[in-house]
Amino acid sequence: MRNRAALFILPVLIAACLLPTSAATAAPNNKTPDSIIILWTDGSKLKAVNLTFFPDPQGPIGIISVPRYTRLTSGRQLLTVDDYYKKYGQQKLIDRMEELFGTSIGAFINIDQQALVDVSNTLGQIQMNGKQTTLLDVFEGNYTSKPVNLQEEIRQLAGAMITPKTIIKLPQVLWIFCTEVDSNIGSSHVMAYYKMIRSNGPGVLKKSDVPGIDLVVGNRKLRQVQPDTWSKTLKDVTS
């Protein structure tokens, strides 16, 4: 299986295909892009964190993946994203992300593993890289053993979500979103964003992870990120 730290596609898919088109208008004076944090969980376990930024309702839509082993503290503290979530909970993790990126986070989505399974079962087979697979296998990294370009992968996955075969199943997907996903995003926002992706195409998506230096401290893997890298990554995916 491929490294899941580089394949946090589940929350990206929800952000890329099922979220609002006009979220940027909620940002004060449009000085900062509105943003949404998407958490993929399995019970109490955090599996992935992504943030989606909307500086302009016409795009690009910036998607940033933050690996769970990314260090969020300075000095002697060695608290990673995973540690922060376990120790302080969802809201404190959001607060810390706001500090690091230098912008407010206007909404959240917490998607549990069972919701992913239910969406995958609802959609059935989808095509990726010329082969039939499932949403679950794509998100778990099981559909191919070859290296992939993450930008191309998320755009291809978004494209698979706007085919006629998928569109007719959208009401069922929306039902799962509304009944099984913890979020302060409404179904009207979900549909509006879906329409935006259909109008502009998957090329409107720009994805990156937060770059840094990966270290091993004791028996722990850590990603050390320079303080100015957070805001630079945000600028790179939204311009």
Coordinates of C-alpha atoms in Angstrom, one line a residue:
M1 CA 0.0 0.0 0.0
R2 CA 1.2 3.5 -0.8
N3 CA 2.2 6.0 1.9
R4 CA -1.1 7.3 3.2
A5 CA 0.6 10.4 4.5
A6 CA 0.8 11.5 0.9
L7 CA -2.7 10.2 0.0
F8 CA -5.1 12.0 2.3
I9 CA -7.6 12.0 -0.5
L10 CA -10.9 11.3 1.4
P11 CA -11.3 14.8 2.9
V12 CA -9.9 16.3 -0.3
L13 CA -12.7 14.6 -2.3
I14 CA -15.4 16.0 0.0
A15 CA -13.9 19.4 -0.3
A16 CA -13.3 19.2 -4.0
C17 CA -16.7 17.8 -5.0
L18 CA -19.2 18.5 -2.2
L19 CA -18.5 21.9 -0.6
P20 CA -19.5 25.6 -1.1
T21 CA -18.6 27.7 -4.1
S22 CA -19.1 31.1 -2.4
A23 CA -17.4 30.5 0.9
A24 CA -14.8 33.3 0.2
T25 CA -17.5 35.9 0.6
A26 CA -17.7 35.1 4.3
A27 CA -14.1 36.2 4.9
P28 CA -14.0 39.7 6.4
N29 CA -13.3 42.3 3.7
N30 CA -12.0 39.4 1.5
K31 CA -8.6 40.0 3.1
T32 CA -8.1 36.3 3.8
P33 CA -9.5 33.3 2.0
D34 CA -12.3 31.4 3.9
S35 CA -11.2 27.9 4.6
I36 CA -12.5 24.6 5.7
I37 CA -10.7 21.9 7.7
I38 CA -11.6 18.3 6.9
L39 CA -10.7 15.6 9.4
W40 CA -10.8 11.9 8.4
T41 CA -11.3 9.8 11.5
D42 CA -11.9 6.2 12.4
G43 CA -13.6 6.3 15.8
S44 CA -11.2 8.2 18.1
K45 CA -8.3 7.8 15.7
L46 CA -7.3 10.6 13.4
K47 CA -6.4 9.4 9.9
A48 CA -5.9 12.6 7.9
V49 CA -6.2 16.3 7.9
N50 CA -6.8 18.6 4.9
L51 CA -7.6 22.2 4.5
T52 CA -9.4 23.8 1.6
F53 CA -9.0 27.5 0.8
F54 CA -11.2 29.8 -1.3
P55 CA -9.5 33.2 -2.0
D56 CA -11.6 33.6 -5.2
P57 CA -15.0 32.0 -6.0
Q58 CA -13.7 31.4 -9.5
G59 CA -10.7 29.5 -8.3
P60 CA -8.1 28.1 -8.0
I61 CA -9.3 26.1 -5.0
G62 CA -6.3 25.4 -2.8
I63 CA -6.1 22.1 -1.0
I64 CA -3.4 21.5 1.6
S65 CA -2.7 18.2 3.2
V66 CA -1.1 18.2 6.7
P67 CA 0.5 14.9 7.6
R68 CA -0.4 13.5 11.0
Y69 CA 3.3 13.5 12.0
T70 CA 3.8 17.2 11.3
R71 CA 5.1 18.9 14.3
L72 CA 2.9 21.8 15.6
T73 CA 4.9 23.0 18.6
S74 CA 8.3 24.6 19.1
G75 CA 11.0 24.3 21.7
R76 CA 11.2 21.1 23.7
Q77 CA 7.6 20.1 23.0
L78 CA 7.2 17.4 20.3
L79 CA 3.5 17.5 19.7
T80 CA 2.4 16.4 16.2
V81 CA -1.0 16.9 14.5
D82 CA -1.9 13.4 15.8
D83 CA -0.8 14.4 19.4
Y84 CA -2.7 17.6 19.3
Y85 CA -5.9 15.9 18.3
K86 CA -5.6 13.2 21.0
K87 CA -4.6 15.6 23.7
Y88 CA -6.7 18.7 23.1
G89 CA -9.4 17.7 20.7
Q90 CA -10.8 19.0 17.4
Q91 CA -11.3 22.7 18.3
K92 CA -7.8 23.2 19.7
L93 CA -6.3 21.6 16.6
I94 CA -8.3 24.0 14.5
D95 CA -7.1 27.0 16.6
R96 CA -3.5 25.9 16.1
M97 CA -4.0 25.6 12.4
E98 CA -5.4 29.1 12.3
E99 CA -2.3 30.4 14.1
L100 CA 0.1 28.6 11.7
F101 CA -1.6 29.5 8.4
G102 CA -2.4 33.0 9.6
T103 CA -6.1 32.9 8.6
S104 CA -9.4 31.9 10.1
I105 CA -11.0 28.5 9.5
G106 CA -14.6 29.1 8.8
A107 CA -16.0 25.6 8.8
F108 CA -15.2 22.0 9.6
I109 CA -16.1 18.5 8.4
N110 CA -15.3 15.4 10.4
I111 CA -15.8 12.3 8.2
D112 CA -15.7 8.9 10.0
Q113 CA -14.5 5.8 8.3
Q114 CA -18.0 4.3 8.1
A115 CA -19.2 7.3 6.2
L116 CA -16.5 6.7 3.6
V117 CA -17.5 3.0 3.4
D118 CA -21.1 3.9 2.9
V119 CA -20.3 6.5 0.2
S120 CA -18.0 4.0 -1.6
N121 CA -20.7 1.4 -1.6
T122 CA -23.2 3.8 -2.9
L123 CA -21.0 5.0 -5.8
G124 CA -19.9 1.5 -6.7
Q125 CA -17.1 1.1 -9.3
I126 CA -15.3 4.2 -10.5
Q127 CA -12.5 4.5 -13.1
M128 CA -9.0 5.7 -12.1
N129 CA -6.0 5.4 -14.4
G130 CA -7.9 3.3 -16.9
K131 CA -9.0 0.7 -14.3
Q132 CA -12.1 0.0 -12.4
T133 CA -11.8 0.5 -8.6
T134 CA -13.7 1.9 -5.7
L135 CA -13.6 5.1 -3.7
L136 CA -12.4 3.2 -0.6
D137 CA -9.5 1.6 -2.5
V138 CA -8.4 5.0 -3.9
F139 CA -8.5 6.6 -0.5
E140 CA -6.7 3.7 1.2
G141 CA -4.0 3.7 -1.6
N142 CA -4.9 0.2 -2.7
Y143 CA -5.9 0.8 -6.3
T144 CA -2.3 1.0 -7.7
S145 CA 1.2 0.2 -6.5
K146 CA 2.8 2.7 -8.8
P147 CA 3.9 6.2 -7.9
V148 CA 1.3 8.9 -8.6
N149 CA 1.3 12.6 -9.1
L150 CA -1.0 13.8 -6.3
Q151 CA -2.2 16.8 -8.3
E152 CA -3.2 14.6 -11.2
E153 CA -4.8 12.1 -8.9
I154 CA -7.1 14.5 -7.1
R155 CA -8.1 16.1 -10.4
Q156 CA -8.8 12.7 -11.9
L157 CA -10.8 11.7 -8.8
A158 CA -12.8 14.9 -8.9
G159 CA -13.5 14.2 -12.6
A160 CA -14.8 10.8 -11.7
M161 CA -17.2 12.4 -9.3
I162 CA -18.9 14.6 -12.0
T163 CA -19.8 11.8 -14.5
P164 CA -23.4 11.1 -15.3
K165 CA -23.1 7.8 -13.6
T166 CA -22.1 9.5 -10.4
I167 CA -24.5 12.5 -10.6
I168 CA -27.6 10.3 -10.5
K169 CA -26.3 8.9 -7.2
L170 CA -25.7 12.4 -5.7
P171 CA -28.9 12.5 -3.6
Q172 CA -27.8 9.3 -1.8
V173 CA -24.4 10.7 -1.2
L174 CA -25.9 13.9 0.1
W175 CA -28.0 11.9 2.5
I176 CA -25.0 10.2 3.9
F177 CA -23.2 13.5 4.2
C178 CA -26.1 15.0 6.1
T179 CA -26.8 12.0 8.4
E180 CA -23.4 10.5 9.0
V181 CA -20.9 13.4 8.7
D182 CA -20.3 15.8 11.6
S183 CA -20.1 19.3 10.0
N184 CA -21.3 22.9 10.1
I185 CA -21.7 22.9 6.3
G186 CA -25.2 22.6 5.0
S187 CA -26.5 20.6 2.1
S188 CA -27.1 23.8 0.0
H189 CA -23.4 24.5 0.3
V190 CA -22.6 21.0 -0.7
M191 CA -24.7 21.3 -3.9
A192 CA -23.3 24.8 -4.8
Y193 CA -19.7 23.6 -4.6
Y194 CA -20.5 20.5 -6.6
K195 CA -21.9 22.8 -9.4
M196 CA -18.7 24.9 -9.3
I197 CA -16.5 21.9 -9.9
R198 CA -18.8 20.9 -12.8
S199 CA -18.6 24.4 -14.3
N200 CA -14.9 24.9 -14.0
G201 CA -13.6 21.4 -14.2
P202 CA -11.1 19.5 -12.0
G203 CA -8.3 21.7 -13.2
V204 CA -9.5 24.4 -10.8
L205 CA -8.0 22.3 -8.0
K206 CA -4.4 23.0 -6.7
K207 CA -3.1 20.5 -4.1
S208 CA 0.0 20.4 -2.0
D209 CA 1.2 19.0 1.3
V210 CA 3.0 21.1 3.8
P211 CA 6.7 20.7 2.9
G212 CA 9.3 20.2 5.6
I213 CA 12.2 18.0 6.8
D214 CA 11.2 14.5 7.9
L215 CA 13.2 13.4 10.9
V216 CA 13.3 10.4 13.3
V217 CA 13.4 11.4 16.9
G218 CA 13.7 8.4 19.2
N219 CA 11.2 6.0 17.6
R220 CA 9.0 8.8 16.2
K221 CA 8.8 10.2 12.7
L222 CA 8.4 14.0 12.7
R223 CA 8.0 16.6 9.9
Q224 CA 9.7 19.8 10.9
V225 CA 8.1 22.8 9.1
Q226 CA 9.7 26.3 9.0
P227 CA 7.4 29.0 10.4
D228 CA 7.0 30.9 7.1
T229 CA 6.3 27.7 5.1
W230 CA 2.7 27.5 6.3
S231 CA 1.7 30.9 4.8
K232 CA 3.9 30.3 1.7
T233 CA 2.1 27.0 1.0
L234 CA -1.2 28.7 1.3
K235 CA -0.2 31.4 -1.1
D236 CA 1.2 28.8 -3.6
V237 CA -2.1 26.9 -3.8
T238 CA -4.4 29.9 -4.0
S239 CA -2.6 31.9 -6.7

